[in-house]
Amino acid sequence: MSQPTSSPLDFALDTVRHASTIAEAVYAQMQNASLSKKDSSPVTVADFSIQAYIAQQLAQQFPKDPLVAEERSEILRKPEARKTLKSVTQYVGTLLPGADADEICRWIDLGAGEARGRFWTLDPIDGTKGFIRGDQFAVALALIEDGQVQCGVLGCPRLKLPFFNQPGILAFSQRGEGAWAMPLNGEGEAHRLGVSDHNRPQDAVLLRSFETAHTNPKRIGLVREKLGIRPEPVLFDSLVKYVALAAGVGDVVLRIVPESNPKRREKIWDHAAGVLIAEEAGGRVTDIDGKTLDFSQGFRLENNRGILATNGALHDQFLKIVKEVLEN
Ligand code: AMP
Ligand code: MG
């Protein structure tokens, strides 16, 4: 196996950038598009292809680092998924010529690593429903060491930020070195991200899940009412919400556990990269009880419920009102 030739951040930037091209290629063709997982959530050719590609690259560059990623090959190996596996093999082959179906399934399953010590976490397509709908999604990769997110990269092919001419953003951060965004196509300089300085809750722009079943629109509505918030919430799928917060496009990301599933805990790959980017842009991130997110508990945030990520200035005011709304 080869020695690492690049830093973790350079590796993640390069790999996520390449992986994002698969996502848009799959969308353009959308063949054998999606399968249904056991929890009936969709998984597409892009999810599998990107996880296979990134897992393979990681095994080459950082063979000692485990990967903790969302997908497994089990449903892809079933006879009824034959066409899907064939498509996955074709897409992975565009980046890794000659890759065969069997090894691709093995690469996908490298994502079953242990979330302990130093490891990477990946959501190959976060916001799969948004991806299929033609809305926002993100390719999300982060490096965690002893419960601290050290580096995070988000490929957001459909996100448009005010300081770039075209959609397609690569947002990234290394702990202590700020949060940055650059055009996903590599044409243009990186721009340092900074959260807004808005401190009046009435004017706060809330960033919320598009899928109502992923959050608690009723309670979020009550929070808005109590704070007298005027702007309508902006609905984005995926970790793109954290990038929008980091760029000052919105002021608050609020995720309240759905009423139907109060015990649900967040998955680390749905947050790690975004949390670091938001914090390094000057924001503050806790759960809805004000607790620090604890990335040392395996693949879920077992010690936290929901998410409150803000520009910092609005954090305490939101925490107080969220608490009141949850107590009722
Ligand atoms: P978002 O785009 O912010 O709604 O987040 C997408 C993520 O929500 C997915 O990656 C899932 O991990 C997570 N998710 C899926 N189903 C649910 C659910 N019923 N409740 C809460 N989160 C969910
Ligand atoms: Mg996800």
Coordinates of C-alpha atoms and ligand atoms in Angstrom, one line a residue:
M1 CA 0.0 0.0 0.0
S2 CA 1.2 3.5 -0.8
Q3 CA 2.3 6.1 1.7
P4 CA 0.0 9.0 2.2
T5 CA 1.0 11.6 -0.4
S6 CA -1.3 14.4 0.8
S7 CA -2.6 15.9 4.0
P8 CA -6.0 14.7 5.2
L9 CA -7.6 18.0 4.1
D10 CA -6.0 17.9 0.6
F11 CA -7.0 14.3 0.3
A12 CA -10.6 15.1 1.3
L13 CA -10.9 18.0 -1.1
D14 CA -9.6 16.1 -4.0
T15 CA -11.7 13.0 -3.3
V16 CA -15.0 14.9 -2.6
R17 CA -14.5 17.0 -5.7
H18 CA -14.1 13.9 -7.9
A19 CA -17.0 12.1 -6.2
S20 CA -19.3 15.0 -6.7
T21 CA -18.9 14.6 -10.5
I22 CA -20.4 11.1 -10.2
A23 CA -23.5 12.5 -8.4
E24 CA -24.3 15.0 -11.2
A25 CA -23.6 12.4 -13.9
V26 CA -26.0 9.9 -12.2
Y27 CA -28.6 12.6 -11.9
A28 CA -28.3 13.6 -15.6
Q29 CA -29.0 10.0 -16.5
M30 CA -30.9 8.8 -13.5
Q31 CA -31.0 5.2 -14.6
N32 CA -32.0 2.4 -12.3
A33 CA -32.2 5.3 -10.0
S34 CA -33.0 4.2 -6.5
L35 CA -33.6 1.2 -4.2
S36 CA -35.5 1.3 -0.9
K37 CA -33.6 0.5 2.3
K38 CA -35.0 -1.4 5.3
D39 CA -36.2 1.9 6.8
S40 CA -37.8 2.6 3.4
S41 CA -35.4 5.6 2.8
P42 CA -34.1 5.7 -0.8
V43 CA -30.6 4.9 -1.8
T44 CA -29.3 5.6 -5.4
V45 CA -26.6 4.6 -7.7
A46 CA -24.8 7.8 -6.7
D47 CA -24.8 6.8 -3.0
F48 CA -23.2 3.5 -3.7
S49 CA -20.8 4.7 -6.3
I50 CA -19.5 7.6 -4.2
Q51 CA -19.1 5.5 -1.1
A52 CA -17.2 2.8 -3.1
Y53 CA -14.9 5.4 -4.7
I54 CA -14.1 7.3 -1.5
A55 CA -13.6 4.1 0.6
Q56 CA -11.2 2.8 -2.0
Q57 CA -9.2 6.1 -2.1
L58 CA -9.1 6.2 1.6
A59 CA -7.8 2.6 1.9
Q60 CA -5.0 3.6 -0.5
Q61 CA -4.0 6.9 1.1
F62 CA -4.8 6.3 4.8
P63 CA -4.9 2.5 5.2
K64 CA -4.9 2.6 9.0
D65 CA -7.9 4.9 9.3
P66 CA -11.3 3.2 9.6
L67 CA -14.3 4.6 7.7
V68 CA -17.7 5.0 9.2
A69 CA -20.1 5.6 6.4
E70 CA -23.8 5.3 5.7
E71 CA -24.3 2.6 3.1
R72 CA -23.8 -1.2 2.9
S73 CA -23.6 -3.4 -0.1
E74 CA -26.2 -5.9 1.2
I75 CA -29.1 -4.7 -0.9
L76 CA -26.9 -4.2 -3.9
R77 CA -25.8 -7.8 -3.9
K78 CA -29.4 -9.1 -4.2
P79 CA -30.5 -10.5 -7.6
E80 CA -33.1 -7.8 -8.1
A81 CA -30.5 -5.1 -7.8
R82 CA -28.4 -6.5 -10.7
K83 CA -29.0 -3.6 -13.0
T84 CA -28.3 -1.1 -10.2
L85 CA -25.0 -2.8 -9.4
K86 CA -24.1 -2.7 -13.1
S87 CA -24.7 1.0 -13.2
V88 CA -22.6 1.5 -10.0
T89 CA -19.8 -0.5 -11.6
Q90 CA -19.9 1.8 -14.7
Y91 CA -19.8 5.0 -12.7
V92 CA -17.1 3.9 -10.4
G93 CA -15.2 2.7 -13.5
T94 CA -15.2 6.3 -14.7
L95 CA -12.9 7.2 -11.8
L96 CA -11.3 3.8 -11.2
P97 CA -11.0 2.1 -14.5
G98 CA -11.4 -1.7 -14.4
A99 CA -13.1 -1.9 -11.0
D100 CA -15.4 -4.9 -10.8
A101 CA -18.7 -5.4 -9.1
D102 CA -17.3 -7.7 -6.4
E103 CA -14.5 -5.3 -5.3
I104 CA -16.9 -2.4 -5.5
C105 CA -19.2 -4.2 -3.0
R106 CA -16.2 -4.8 -0.8
W107 CA -15.1 -1.2 -0.9
I108 CA -18.6 -0.1 0.1
D109 CA -18.5 -2.3 3.1
L110 CA -15.2 -0.8 4.2
G111 CA -17.6 1.9 5.5
A112 CA -18.5 -0.5 8.5
G113 CA -15.4 0.6 10.4
E114 CA -15.4 1.4 14.1
A115 CA -16.1 5.0 15.2
R116 CA -13.2 5.1 17.8
G117 CA -9.9 7.0 18.1
R118 CA -9.1 8.5 14.7
F119 CA -11.5 7.7 11.9
W120 CA -13.3 9.2 8.9
T121 CA -17.0 9.6 8.5
L122 CA -18.8 9.8 5.2
D123 CA -22.3 10.4 3.9
P124 CA -21.9 9.8 0.2
I125 CA -25.1 11.6 -0.7
D126 CA -26.6 13.5 2.3
G127 CA -30.1 14.5 1.4
T128 CA -30.8 11.7 -1.0
K129 CA -34.4 12.8 -1.3
G130 CA -33.2 16.3 -2.3
F131 CA -30.8 14.8 -4.8
I132 CA -33.6 12.8 -6.4
R133 CA -36.0 15.8 -6.3
G134 CA -33.4 18.1 -8.0
D135 CA -32.8 20.1 -4.9
Q136 CA -29.9 20.4 -2.5
F137 CA -27.6 17.5 -1.4
A138 CA -24.0 17.2 -0.2
V139 CA -21.2 14.7 -0.4
A140 CA -19.9 14.9 3.2
L141 CA -16.5 13.7 4.5
A142 CA -15.0 14.4 7.9
L143 CA -12.0 13.3 9.9
I144 CA -12.7 12.8 13.6
E145 CA -10.0 12.2 16.2
D146 CA -10.9 11.3 19.8
G147 CA -14.3 12.8 19.5
Q148 CA -13.2 16.1 17.8
V149 CA -13.9 16.9 14.2
Q150 CA -10.5 17.8 12.8
C151 CA -11.3 18.4 9.1
G152 CA -14.5 18.5 7.1
V153 CA -15.3 18.8 3.4
L154 CA -18.7 19.2 1.8
G155 CA -19.3 18.9 -2.0
C156 CA -22.5 20.9 -2.7
P157 CA -23.0 20.7 -6.5
R158 CA -26.3 22.7 -6.5
L159 CA -25.6 25.3 -3.9
K160 CA -25.2 28.9 -5.1
L161 CA -23.4 31.4 -2.8
P162 CA -23.5 35.1 -3.4
F163 CA -19.8 35.5 -3.9
F164 CA -19.5 33.0 -6.7
N165 CA -21.1 33.3 -10.2
Q166 CA -22.2 29.7 -10.5
P167 CA -23.7 27.0 -8.4
G168 CA -21.3 24.3 -7.2
I169 CA -19.5 24.8 -4.0
L170 CA -16.8 22.9 -2.2
A171 CA -16.9 24.0 1.5
F172 CA -14.1 23.0 3.8
S173 CA -12.4 23.5 7.1
Q174 CA -9.5 22.3 9.1
R175 CA -9.8 22.9 12.9
G176 CA -8.2 26.2 13.8
E177 CA -7.9 27.4 10.2
G178 CA -11.2 28.9 9.4
A179 CA -14.0 27.8 7.1
W180 CA -13.7 28.3 3.3
A181 CA -15.6 27.8 0.1
M182 CA -14.5 27.5 -3.4
P183 CA -16.1 26.7 -6.7
L184 CA -16.5 22.9 -7.1
N185 CA -15.1 23.1 -10.6
G186 CA -11.8 24.5 -9.3
E187 CA -12.2 27.6 -11.3
G188 CA -11.7 30.4 -8.8
E189 CA -10.2 31.4 -5.5
A190 CA -11.3 30.1 -2.1
H191 CA -13.4 32.6 -0.1
R192 CA -13.3 32.7 3.7
L193 CA -16.7 32.0 5.2
G194 CA -18.2 34.0 8.1
V195 CA -21.5 33.9 9.8
S196 CA -23.9 36.8 9.9
D197 CA -23.8 39.4 12.7
H198 CA -27.6 39.5 13.1
N199 CA -28.7 39.7 16.7
R200 CA -32.4 40.4 16.5
P201 CA -34.4 37.2 16.6
Q202 CA -37.3 38.8 14.8
D203 CA -35.2 39.1 11.7
A204 CA -33.5 35.7 11.9
V205 CA -33.5 33.5 8.8
L206 CA -34.1 29.9 9.9
L207 CA -32.6 27.1 7.9
R208 CA -34.7 24.0 8.2
S209 CA -35.1 20.5 6.6
F210 CA -37.1 20.3 3.4
E211 CA -38.5 17.0 4.5
T212 CA -41.0 17.7 7.3
A213 CA -40.7 14.1 8.6
H214 CA -37.0 14.7 9.4
T215 CA -37.8 17.5 11.9
N216 CA -40.6 19.0 13.9
P217 CA -42.2 21.8 11.9
K218 CA -44.9 22.3 14.5
R219 CA -42.5 23.1 17.3
I220 CA -40.2 25.1 15.0
G221 CA -43.4 27.1 14.2
L222 CA -44.0 27.7 17.9
V223 CA -40.4 28.9 18.3
R224 CA -40.9 31.4 15.4
E225 CA -44.1 32.6 16.9
K226 CA -42.6 33.2 20.4
L227 CA -39.7 35.0 19.0
G228 CA -41.8 37.0 16.5
I229 CA -39.7 35.9 13.6
R230 CA -40.8 37.5 10.4
P231 CA -38.8 35.9 7.6
E232 CA -40.1 32.6 6.3
P233 CA -37.7 29.7 7.0
V234 CA -35.5 28.6 4.1
L235 CA -35.8 24.9 3.4
F236 CA -32.7 23.0 2.4
D237 CA -32.0 19.3 2.4
S238 CA -28.7 18.1 3.9
L239 CA -25.6 19.6 5.4
V240 CA -26.0 22.4 2.9
K241 CA -27.8 24.2 5.8
Y242 CA -24.5 24.5 7.7
V243 CA -22.7 26.0 4.7
A244 CA -25.6 28.5 4.3
L245 CA -25.2 29.4 8.0
A246 CA -21.4 29.6 7.7
A247 CA -21.8 31.9 4.6
G248 CA -24.2 34.2 6.4
V249 CA -27.1 33.2 4.0
G250 CA -29.1 32.2 7.0
D251 CA -28.7 32.7 10.8
V252 CA -30.0 29.6 12.5
V253 CA -30.1 25.9 11.8
L254 CA -32.8 24.3 14.0
R255 CA -33.5 20.6 14.0
I256 CA -36.0 19.4 16.5
V257 CA -36.6 15.6 16.9
P258 CA -39.7 14.6 15.1
E259 CA -42.8 14.1 17.3
S260 CA -43.2 10.6 15.8
N261 CA -39.8 9.5 16.9
P262 CA -38.6 11.4 20.0
K263 CA -35.8 8.9 20.8
R264 CA -34.2 9.3 17.3
R265 CA -30.5 10.2 17.5
E266 CA -28.6 12.0 14.8
K267 CA -25.9 10.1 12.7
I268 CA -22.4 11.5 12.9
W269 CA -22.0 11.7 9.1
D270 CA -25.1 13.9 8.9
H271 CA -23.4 16.6 11.0
A272 CA -19.6 16.3 11.5
A273 CA -18.3 18.2 8.5
G274 CA -21.0 20.9 8.7
V275 CA -20.5 21.5 12.4
L276 CA -16.8 22.2 12.0
I277 CA -17.5 24.5 9.0
A278 CA -20.1 26.4 11.0
E279 CA -17.9 26.7 14.1
E280 CA -14.8 27.8 12.1
A281 CA -17.0 30.4 10.4
G282 CA -17.7 31.9 13.8
G283 CA -20.9 30.1 14.6
R284 CA -22.0 28.1 17.6
V285 CA -23.4 24.5 17.5
T286 CA -25.0 22.6 20.3
D287 CA -28.0 20.3 20.6
I288 CA -31.4 21.7 21.5
D289 CA -30.6 21.4 25.2
G290 CA -27.5 23.5 24.8
K291 CA -25.1 20.5 25.1
T292 CA -21.9 20.2 23.1
L293 CA -22.2 17.6 20.3
D294 CA -20.4 14.5 21.5
F295 CA -18.8 12.7 18.5
S296 CA -17.1 10.1 20.8
Q297 CA -20.2 7.8 21.2
G298 CA -20.0 5.7 18.0
F299 CA -21.9 6.3 14.8
R300 CA -24.7 8.2 16.5
L301 CA -24.8 11.3 18.6
E302 CA -26.1 9.2 21.6
N303 CA -25.8 12.0 24.1
N304 CA -27.6 14.7 22.1
R305 CA -31.0 15.4 20.7
G306 CA -31.7 17.7 17.8
I307 CA -29.4 20.5 16.6
L308 CA -29.1 24.2 17.2
A309 CA -26.5 25.9 15.1
T310 CA -26.4 29.7 15.0
N311 CA -24.3 32.7 14.2
G312 CA -23.4 32.7 17.9
A313 CA -25.1 36.1 18.6
L314 CA -28.6 34.5 18.5
H315 CA -27.7 31.2 20.3
D316 CA -28.8 31.9 23.9
Q317 CA -32.0 33.6 22.8
F318 CA -33.0 30.6 20.7
L319 CA -31.9 28.0 23.4
K320 CA -34.2 29.7 25.9
I321 CA -37.2 29.7 23.7
V322 CA -36.6 26.2 22.3
K323 CA -36.5 25.1 25.9
E324 CA -39.9 26.7 26.7
V325 CA -41.4 25.2 23.6
L326 CA -40.2 21.7 24.5
E327 CA -41.4 22.0 28.0
N328 CA -45.0 22.6 26.9
Ligands
AMP1 P1 -32.2 16.8 6.1 O1 -31.9 16.9 4.7 O2 -31.7 17.8 7.0 O3 -33.6 16.5 6.4 O4 -31.4 15.5 6.6 C1 -31.2 14.4 5.9 C2 -30.9 13.3 6.9 O5 -32.1 13.1 7.7 C3 -30.7 12.0 6.3 O6 -29.4 11.8 5.9 C4 -31.1 11.0 7.4 O7 -30.0 10.5 8.1 C5 -32.0 11.8 8.3 N1 -33.3 11.3 8.4 C6 -33.9 10.4 7.6 N2 -35.1 10.1 8.1 C7 -35.3 10.8 9.2 C8 -36.3 10.9 10.2 N3 -37.5 10.2 10.1 N4 -36.1 11.7 11.2 C9 -35.0 12.5 11.4 N5 -34.0 12.4 10.5 C10 -34.1 11.6 9.4
MG2 MG -27.5 11.7 5.4

